[in-house]
Coordinates of C-alpha atoms and ligand atoms in Angstrom, one line a residue:
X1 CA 95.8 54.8 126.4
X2 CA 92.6 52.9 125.6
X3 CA 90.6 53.0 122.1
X4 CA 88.6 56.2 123.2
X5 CA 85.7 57.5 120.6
X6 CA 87.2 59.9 117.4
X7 CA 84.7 62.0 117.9
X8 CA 86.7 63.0 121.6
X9 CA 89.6 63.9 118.8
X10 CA 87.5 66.4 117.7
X11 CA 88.2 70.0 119.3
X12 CA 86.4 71.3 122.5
X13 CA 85.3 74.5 120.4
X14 CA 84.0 72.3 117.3
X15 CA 82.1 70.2 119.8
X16 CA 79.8 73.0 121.4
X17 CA 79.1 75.0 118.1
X18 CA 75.8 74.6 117.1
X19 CA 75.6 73.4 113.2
X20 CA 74.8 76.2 110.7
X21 CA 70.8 75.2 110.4
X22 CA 69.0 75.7 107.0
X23 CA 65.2 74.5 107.0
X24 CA 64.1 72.0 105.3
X25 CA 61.9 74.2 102.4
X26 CA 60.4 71.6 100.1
X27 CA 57.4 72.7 98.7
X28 CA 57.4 76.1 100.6
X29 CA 57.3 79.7 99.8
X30 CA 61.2 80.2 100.6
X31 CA 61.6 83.8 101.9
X32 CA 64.4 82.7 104.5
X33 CA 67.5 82.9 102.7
X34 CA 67.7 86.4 100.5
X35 CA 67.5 84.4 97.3
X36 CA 66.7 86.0 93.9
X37 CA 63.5 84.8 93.5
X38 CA 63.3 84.9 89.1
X39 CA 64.0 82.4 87.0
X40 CA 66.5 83.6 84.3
X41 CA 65.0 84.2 81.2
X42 CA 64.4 81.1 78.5
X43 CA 66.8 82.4 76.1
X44 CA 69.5 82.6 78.3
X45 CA 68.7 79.6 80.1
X46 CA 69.1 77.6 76.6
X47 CA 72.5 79.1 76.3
X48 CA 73.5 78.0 79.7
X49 CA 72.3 74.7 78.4
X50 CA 74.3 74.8 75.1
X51 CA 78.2 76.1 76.9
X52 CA 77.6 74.1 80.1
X53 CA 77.3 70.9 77.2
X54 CA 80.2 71.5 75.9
X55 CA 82.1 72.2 79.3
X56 CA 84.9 69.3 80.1
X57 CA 83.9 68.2 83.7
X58 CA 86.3 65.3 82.8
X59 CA 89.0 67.7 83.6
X60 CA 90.0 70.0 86.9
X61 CA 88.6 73.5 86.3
X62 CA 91.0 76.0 85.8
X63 CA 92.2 77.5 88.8
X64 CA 92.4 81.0 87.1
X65 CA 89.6 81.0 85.9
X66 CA 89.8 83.6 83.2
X67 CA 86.5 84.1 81.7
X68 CA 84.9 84.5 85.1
X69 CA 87.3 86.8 86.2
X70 CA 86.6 88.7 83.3
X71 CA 82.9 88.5 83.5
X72 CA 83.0 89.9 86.8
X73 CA 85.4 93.0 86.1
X74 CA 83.0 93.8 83.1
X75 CA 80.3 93.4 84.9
X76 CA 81.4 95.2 88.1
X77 CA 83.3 98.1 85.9
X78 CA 86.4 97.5 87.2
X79 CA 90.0 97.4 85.6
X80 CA 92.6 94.9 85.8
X81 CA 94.7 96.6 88.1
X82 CA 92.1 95.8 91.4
X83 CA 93.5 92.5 92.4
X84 CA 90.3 89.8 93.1
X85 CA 90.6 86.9 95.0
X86 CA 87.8 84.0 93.5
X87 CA 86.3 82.1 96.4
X88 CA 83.1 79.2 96.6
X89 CA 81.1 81.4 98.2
X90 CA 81.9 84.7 100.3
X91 CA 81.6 82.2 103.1
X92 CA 84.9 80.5 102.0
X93 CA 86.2 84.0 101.5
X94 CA 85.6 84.7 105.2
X95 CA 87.2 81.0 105.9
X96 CA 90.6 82.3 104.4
X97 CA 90.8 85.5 105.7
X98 CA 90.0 84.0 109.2
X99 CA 92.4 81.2 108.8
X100 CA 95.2 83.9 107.3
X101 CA 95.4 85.4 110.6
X102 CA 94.7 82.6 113.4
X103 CA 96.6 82.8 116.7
X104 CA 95.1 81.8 120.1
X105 CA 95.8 85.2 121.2
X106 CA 94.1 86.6 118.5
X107 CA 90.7 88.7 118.5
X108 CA 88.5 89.3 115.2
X109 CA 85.6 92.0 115.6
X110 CA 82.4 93.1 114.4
X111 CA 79.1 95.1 115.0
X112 CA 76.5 92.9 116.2
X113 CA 73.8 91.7 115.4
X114 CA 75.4 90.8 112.0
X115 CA 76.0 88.0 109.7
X116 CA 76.5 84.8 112.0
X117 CA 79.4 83.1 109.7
X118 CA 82.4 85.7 111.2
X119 CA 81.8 84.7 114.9
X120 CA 81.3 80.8 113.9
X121 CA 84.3 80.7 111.5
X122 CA 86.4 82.7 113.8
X123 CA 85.9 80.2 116.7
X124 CA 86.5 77.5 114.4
X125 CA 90.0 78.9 113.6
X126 CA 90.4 79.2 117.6
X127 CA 90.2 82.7 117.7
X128 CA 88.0 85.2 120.0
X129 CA 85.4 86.8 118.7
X130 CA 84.4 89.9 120.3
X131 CA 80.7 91.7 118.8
X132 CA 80.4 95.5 119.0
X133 CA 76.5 96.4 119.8
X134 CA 75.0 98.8 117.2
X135 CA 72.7 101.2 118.5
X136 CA 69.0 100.9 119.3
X137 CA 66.6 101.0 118.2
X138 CA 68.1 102.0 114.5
X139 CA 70.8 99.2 114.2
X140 CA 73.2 102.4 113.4
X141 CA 77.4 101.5 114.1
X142 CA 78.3 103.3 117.4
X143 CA 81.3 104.6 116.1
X144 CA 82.7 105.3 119.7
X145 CA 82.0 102.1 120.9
X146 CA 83.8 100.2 118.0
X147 CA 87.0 102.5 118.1
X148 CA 87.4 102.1 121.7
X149 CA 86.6 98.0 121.1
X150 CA 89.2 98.5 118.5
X151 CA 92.0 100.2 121.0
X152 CA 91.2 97.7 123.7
X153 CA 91.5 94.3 121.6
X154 CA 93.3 95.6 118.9
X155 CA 91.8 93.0 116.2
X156 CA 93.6 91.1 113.6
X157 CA 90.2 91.5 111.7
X158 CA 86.9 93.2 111.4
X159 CA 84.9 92.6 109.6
X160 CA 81.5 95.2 108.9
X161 CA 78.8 93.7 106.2
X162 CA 76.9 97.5 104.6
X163 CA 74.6 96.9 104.4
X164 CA 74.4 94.5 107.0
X165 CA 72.3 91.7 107.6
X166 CA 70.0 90.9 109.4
X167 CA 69.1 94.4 110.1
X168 CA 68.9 95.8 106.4
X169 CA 70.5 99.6 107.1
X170 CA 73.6 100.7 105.6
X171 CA 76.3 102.6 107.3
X172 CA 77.8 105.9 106.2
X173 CA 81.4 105.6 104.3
X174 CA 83.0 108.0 106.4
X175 CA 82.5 105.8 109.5
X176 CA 84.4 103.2 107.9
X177 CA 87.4 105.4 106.7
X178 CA 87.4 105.9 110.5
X179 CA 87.3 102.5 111.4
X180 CA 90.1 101.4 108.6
X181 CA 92.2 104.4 109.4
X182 CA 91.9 103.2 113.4
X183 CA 92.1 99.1 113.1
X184 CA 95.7 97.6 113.3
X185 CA 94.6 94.3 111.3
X186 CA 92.3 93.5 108.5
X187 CA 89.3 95.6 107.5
X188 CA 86.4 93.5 105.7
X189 CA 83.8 95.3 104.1
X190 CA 81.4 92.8 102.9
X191 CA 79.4 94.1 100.8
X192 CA 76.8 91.0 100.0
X193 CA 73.7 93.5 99.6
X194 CA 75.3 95.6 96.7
X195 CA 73.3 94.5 94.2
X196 CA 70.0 96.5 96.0
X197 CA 72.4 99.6 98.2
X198 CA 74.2 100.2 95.3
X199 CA 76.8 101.5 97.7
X200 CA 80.3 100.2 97.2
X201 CA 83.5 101.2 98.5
X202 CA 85.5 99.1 95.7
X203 CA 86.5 101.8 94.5
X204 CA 89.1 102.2 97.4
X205 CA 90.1 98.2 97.5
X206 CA 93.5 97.8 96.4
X207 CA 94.5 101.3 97.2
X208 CA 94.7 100.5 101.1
X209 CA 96.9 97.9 102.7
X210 CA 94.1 97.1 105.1
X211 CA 90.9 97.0 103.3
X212 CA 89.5 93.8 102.0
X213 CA 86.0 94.1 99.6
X214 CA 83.9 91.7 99.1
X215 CA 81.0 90.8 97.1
X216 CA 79.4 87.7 96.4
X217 CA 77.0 86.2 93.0
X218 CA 74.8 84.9 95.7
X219 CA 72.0 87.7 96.4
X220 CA 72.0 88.9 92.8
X221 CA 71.0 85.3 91.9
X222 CA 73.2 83.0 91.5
X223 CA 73.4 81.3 94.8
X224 CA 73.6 77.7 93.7
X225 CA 76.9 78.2 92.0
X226 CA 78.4 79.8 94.9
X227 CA 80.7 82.4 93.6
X228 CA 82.4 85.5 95.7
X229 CA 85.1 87.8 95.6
X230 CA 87.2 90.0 97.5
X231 CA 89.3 92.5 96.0
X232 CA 92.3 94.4 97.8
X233 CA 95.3 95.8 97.7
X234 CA 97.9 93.1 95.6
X235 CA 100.1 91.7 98.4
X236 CA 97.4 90.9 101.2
X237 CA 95.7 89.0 98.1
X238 CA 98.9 87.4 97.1
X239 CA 99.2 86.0 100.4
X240 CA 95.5 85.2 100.8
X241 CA 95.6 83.3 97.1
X242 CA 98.0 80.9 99.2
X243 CA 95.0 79.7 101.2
X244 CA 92.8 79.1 98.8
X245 CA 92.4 75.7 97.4
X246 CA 92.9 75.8 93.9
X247 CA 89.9 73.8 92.5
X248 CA 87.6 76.3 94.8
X249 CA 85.3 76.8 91.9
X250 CA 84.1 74.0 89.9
X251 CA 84.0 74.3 86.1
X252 CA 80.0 74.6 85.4
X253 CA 79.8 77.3 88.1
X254 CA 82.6 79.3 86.0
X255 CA 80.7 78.7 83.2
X256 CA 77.2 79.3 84.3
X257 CA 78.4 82.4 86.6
X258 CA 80.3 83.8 83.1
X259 CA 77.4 82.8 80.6
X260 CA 75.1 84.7 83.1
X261 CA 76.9 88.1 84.0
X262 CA 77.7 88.6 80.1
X263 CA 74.0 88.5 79.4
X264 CA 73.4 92.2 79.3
X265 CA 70.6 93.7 81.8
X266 CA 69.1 90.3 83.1
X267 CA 70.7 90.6 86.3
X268 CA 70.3 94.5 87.1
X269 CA 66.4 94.2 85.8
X270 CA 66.3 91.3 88.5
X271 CA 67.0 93.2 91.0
X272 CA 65.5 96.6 89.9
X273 CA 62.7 94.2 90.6
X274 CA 63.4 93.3 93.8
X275 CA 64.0 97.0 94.9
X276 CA 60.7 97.5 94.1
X277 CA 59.1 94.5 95.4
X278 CA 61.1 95.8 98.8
X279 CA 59.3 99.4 99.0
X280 CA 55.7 97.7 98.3
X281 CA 56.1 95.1 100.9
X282 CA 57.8 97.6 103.3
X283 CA 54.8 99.6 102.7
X284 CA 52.0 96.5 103.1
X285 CA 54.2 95.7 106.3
X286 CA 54.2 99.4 108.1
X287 CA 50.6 99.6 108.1
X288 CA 50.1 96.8 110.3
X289 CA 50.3 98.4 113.6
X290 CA 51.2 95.2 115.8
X291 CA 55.0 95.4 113.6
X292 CA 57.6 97.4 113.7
X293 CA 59.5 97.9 110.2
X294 CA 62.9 98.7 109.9
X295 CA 63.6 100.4 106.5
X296 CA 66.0 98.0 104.1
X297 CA 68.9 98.5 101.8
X298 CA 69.1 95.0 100.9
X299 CA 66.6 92.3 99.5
X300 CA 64.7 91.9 102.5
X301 CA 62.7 93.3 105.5
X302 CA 63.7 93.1 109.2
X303 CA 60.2 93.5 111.5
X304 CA 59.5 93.2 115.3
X305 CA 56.3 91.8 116.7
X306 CA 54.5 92.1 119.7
X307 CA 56.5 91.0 122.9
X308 CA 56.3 87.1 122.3
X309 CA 54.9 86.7 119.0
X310 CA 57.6 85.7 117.0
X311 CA 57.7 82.1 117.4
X312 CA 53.7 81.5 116.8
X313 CA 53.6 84.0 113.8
X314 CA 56.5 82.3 112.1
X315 CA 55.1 78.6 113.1
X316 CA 51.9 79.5 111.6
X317 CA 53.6 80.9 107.9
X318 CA 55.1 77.6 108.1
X319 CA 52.3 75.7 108.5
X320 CA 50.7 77.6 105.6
X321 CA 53.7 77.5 103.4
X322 CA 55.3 80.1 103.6
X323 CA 59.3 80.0 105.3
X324 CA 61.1 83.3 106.7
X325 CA 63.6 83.6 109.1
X326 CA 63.0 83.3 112.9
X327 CA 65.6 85.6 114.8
X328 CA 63.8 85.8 118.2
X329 CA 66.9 84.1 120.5
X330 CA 70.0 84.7 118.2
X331 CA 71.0 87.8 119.9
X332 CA 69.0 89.9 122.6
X333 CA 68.8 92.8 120.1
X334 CA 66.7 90.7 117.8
X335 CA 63.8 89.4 120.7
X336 CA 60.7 89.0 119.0
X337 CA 62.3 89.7 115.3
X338 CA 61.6 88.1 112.2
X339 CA 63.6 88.4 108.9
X340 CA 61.8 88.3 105.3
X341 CA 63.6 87.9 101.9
X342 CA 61.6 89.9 99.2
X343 CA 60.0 87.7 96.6
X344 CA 58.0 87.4 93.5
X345 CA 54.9 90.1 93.8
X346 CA 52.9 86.3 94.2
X347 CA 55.0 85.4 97.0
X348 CA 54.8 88.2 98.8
X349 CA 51.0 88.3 98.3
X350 CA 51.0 84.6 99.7
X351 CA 53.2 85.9 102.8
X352 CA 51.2 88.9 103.7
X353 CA 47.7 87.2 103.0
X354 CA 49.5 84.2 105.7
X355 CA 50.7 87.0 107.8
X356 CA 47.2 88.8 108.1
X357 CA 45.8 84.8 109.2
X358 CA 48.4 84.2 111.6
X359 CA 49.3 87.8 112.8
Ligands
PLP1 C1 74.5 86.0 102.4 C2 75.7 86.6 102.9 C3 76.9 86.2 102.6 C4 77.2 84.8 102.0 O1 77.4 84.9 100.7 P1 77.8 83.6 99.9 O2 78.6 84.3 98.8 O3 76.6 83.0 99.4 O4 78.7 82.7 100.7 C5 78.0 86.9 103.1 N1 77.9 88.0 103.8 C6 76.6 88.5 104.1 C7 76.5 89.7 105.0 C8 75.5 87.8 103.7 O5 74.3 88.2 104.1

């Protein structure tokens, strides 16, 4: 066998995903990616300066890591008894749970359009990936639909993000007892919008074999320390803790992440903020007639243009500045659909002023 390239090593299903694409943002208004868009306030940034000093980056972190955990059970109001699993981002969450389960003959399944990381991860870890189309023109679950998807592939996972993203609506709890009750595998309800639905069903994690909760730090604002959890009942975590790598979260990000949740209030007025910021903007946005607006649970807007205007209105906020999400070609539910993550009340003044330019 001759010298052939490495890169023919790499698997058929690696080669013809396309990479995860995050725009380049220097400089720009950057309303792509759901971030909170506050800075924490100076007093607690000069503590974060003062513990993250002290912290031993000389050494691993610790793969418990207690104060975090702790942090996050206070913060959250849950006892000790919900079993959490940590992970480097609810992305690497997703990883595990995917990887837990892989066989060829495997299926995982969701409600699409939805969060793009369960189909890509899922192919990565050689599985099928079947999508469940939610109802137009609200984005609602077709519960009929995904039970009789469930009965035909019988799925080692779903996974249902309520809200979801990137349509912003939140489904009813008693259509996922129905799903859970229905679903021979894994049930994952991700839960990455909590912070603005305030709408959790962690109340019944670790209580049912088949339910998997997570959260994430990200959307409340803390997305460069990348820090999720799932929580669920004790074995399924047990086993899931196996896959985990045991460094997953470095020893500033438990720091920072702890520092910042036990800082009464800053968080929660954050996003009190953003709540608001959401109803004005959905407001400003419904009386342009050219859009349709779908109403939000989350931190940002989902909107439809007129038939083809997608691409130019989003290349001309670009060219003045301001960066949301293009979603016109990801799935044929979303043709002419652009996504925009609430921002400061200046931000979203500089997007709608660009907006009424280019609209
Ligand atoms: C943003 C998002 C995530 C990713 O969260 P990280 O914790 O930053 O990895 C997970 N799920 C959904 C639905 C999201 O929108």
């Amino acid at each position: 066998m001759g010298p052939g390239s490495p890169v023919d090593l790499v698997r058929p299903v690696i080669r013809a995903l396309d990479a995860y694409h995050v725009a380049p943002a220097a400089g720009a208004i950057k309303l792509d990616a759901m971030e909170n868009p506050f800075p924490l306030p100076e007093e607690l940034r000069r503590r974060l300066g003062e513990e993250l000093a002290q912290a031993a980056i000389n050494r691993y972190p610790d793969p418990v890591a207690p104060r975090l955990r702790a942090a996050v059970r206070a913060y959250l109001g849950l006892g000790p008894d919900v079993p959490m699993l940590l992970g480097n981002g609810s992305d690497e969450l997703i990883q595990m749970i995917v990887s837990a389960v892989a066989a060829p003959d495997r299926v995982v399944l969701a409600p699409e359009p939805t969060f793009v990381m369960y189909s890509m991860l899922t192919r990565i870890a050689g599985m099928r990936f079947v999508g469940v189309p939610l109802r137009e023109p609200d984005f609602a679950l077709d519960v009929d639909a995904t039970l009789a998807a469930i009965a035909e592939h019988r799925p080692a996972v779903v996974f249902i993000a309520n809200p979801n993203n990137p349509t912003g609506n939140a489904f009813a709890r008693t259509d996922l007892e129905q799903l859970i009750d229905a679903t021979p595998g894994i049930v994952v309800v991700d839960e990455a919008y909590y912070p603005f639905a305030r709408q959790t069903m962690v109340d019944l994690a670790g209580r049912h074999p088949r339910l998997v909760v997570m959260q994430t730090l990200s959307k409340l604002g803390l997305a460069g320390l990348r820090v999720g959890m799932a929580f669920g009942e004790a074995a399924l975590i047990h086993e899931l803790e196996k896959l985990r790598l045991p460094y997953n979260i470095g020893v500033l990000a438990q720091i920072a992440a702890a520092v910042v949740l036990e800082a009464p209030g800053v968080l929660d007025a954050q996003a009190a903020a953003i709540r608001a910021g959401r109803e004005h903007l959905e407001t400003e946005l419904r009386r342009l007639p050219e859009f349709t607006v779908w109403p939000s649970r989350t931190n940002f807007i989902l909107m439809r243009t007129a038939p083809g205007r997608a691409r130019p209105i989003h290349a001309g906020l670009r060219e003045r500045g301001v960066l949301i999400k293009l979603l016109d070609g990801s799935h044929p539910r979303l043709r002419d659909c652009l996504r925009v993550t609430v921002g400061t009340q200046a931000e979203n003044a500089a997007f709608m002023a660009a907006l009424h330019e280019c609209g």
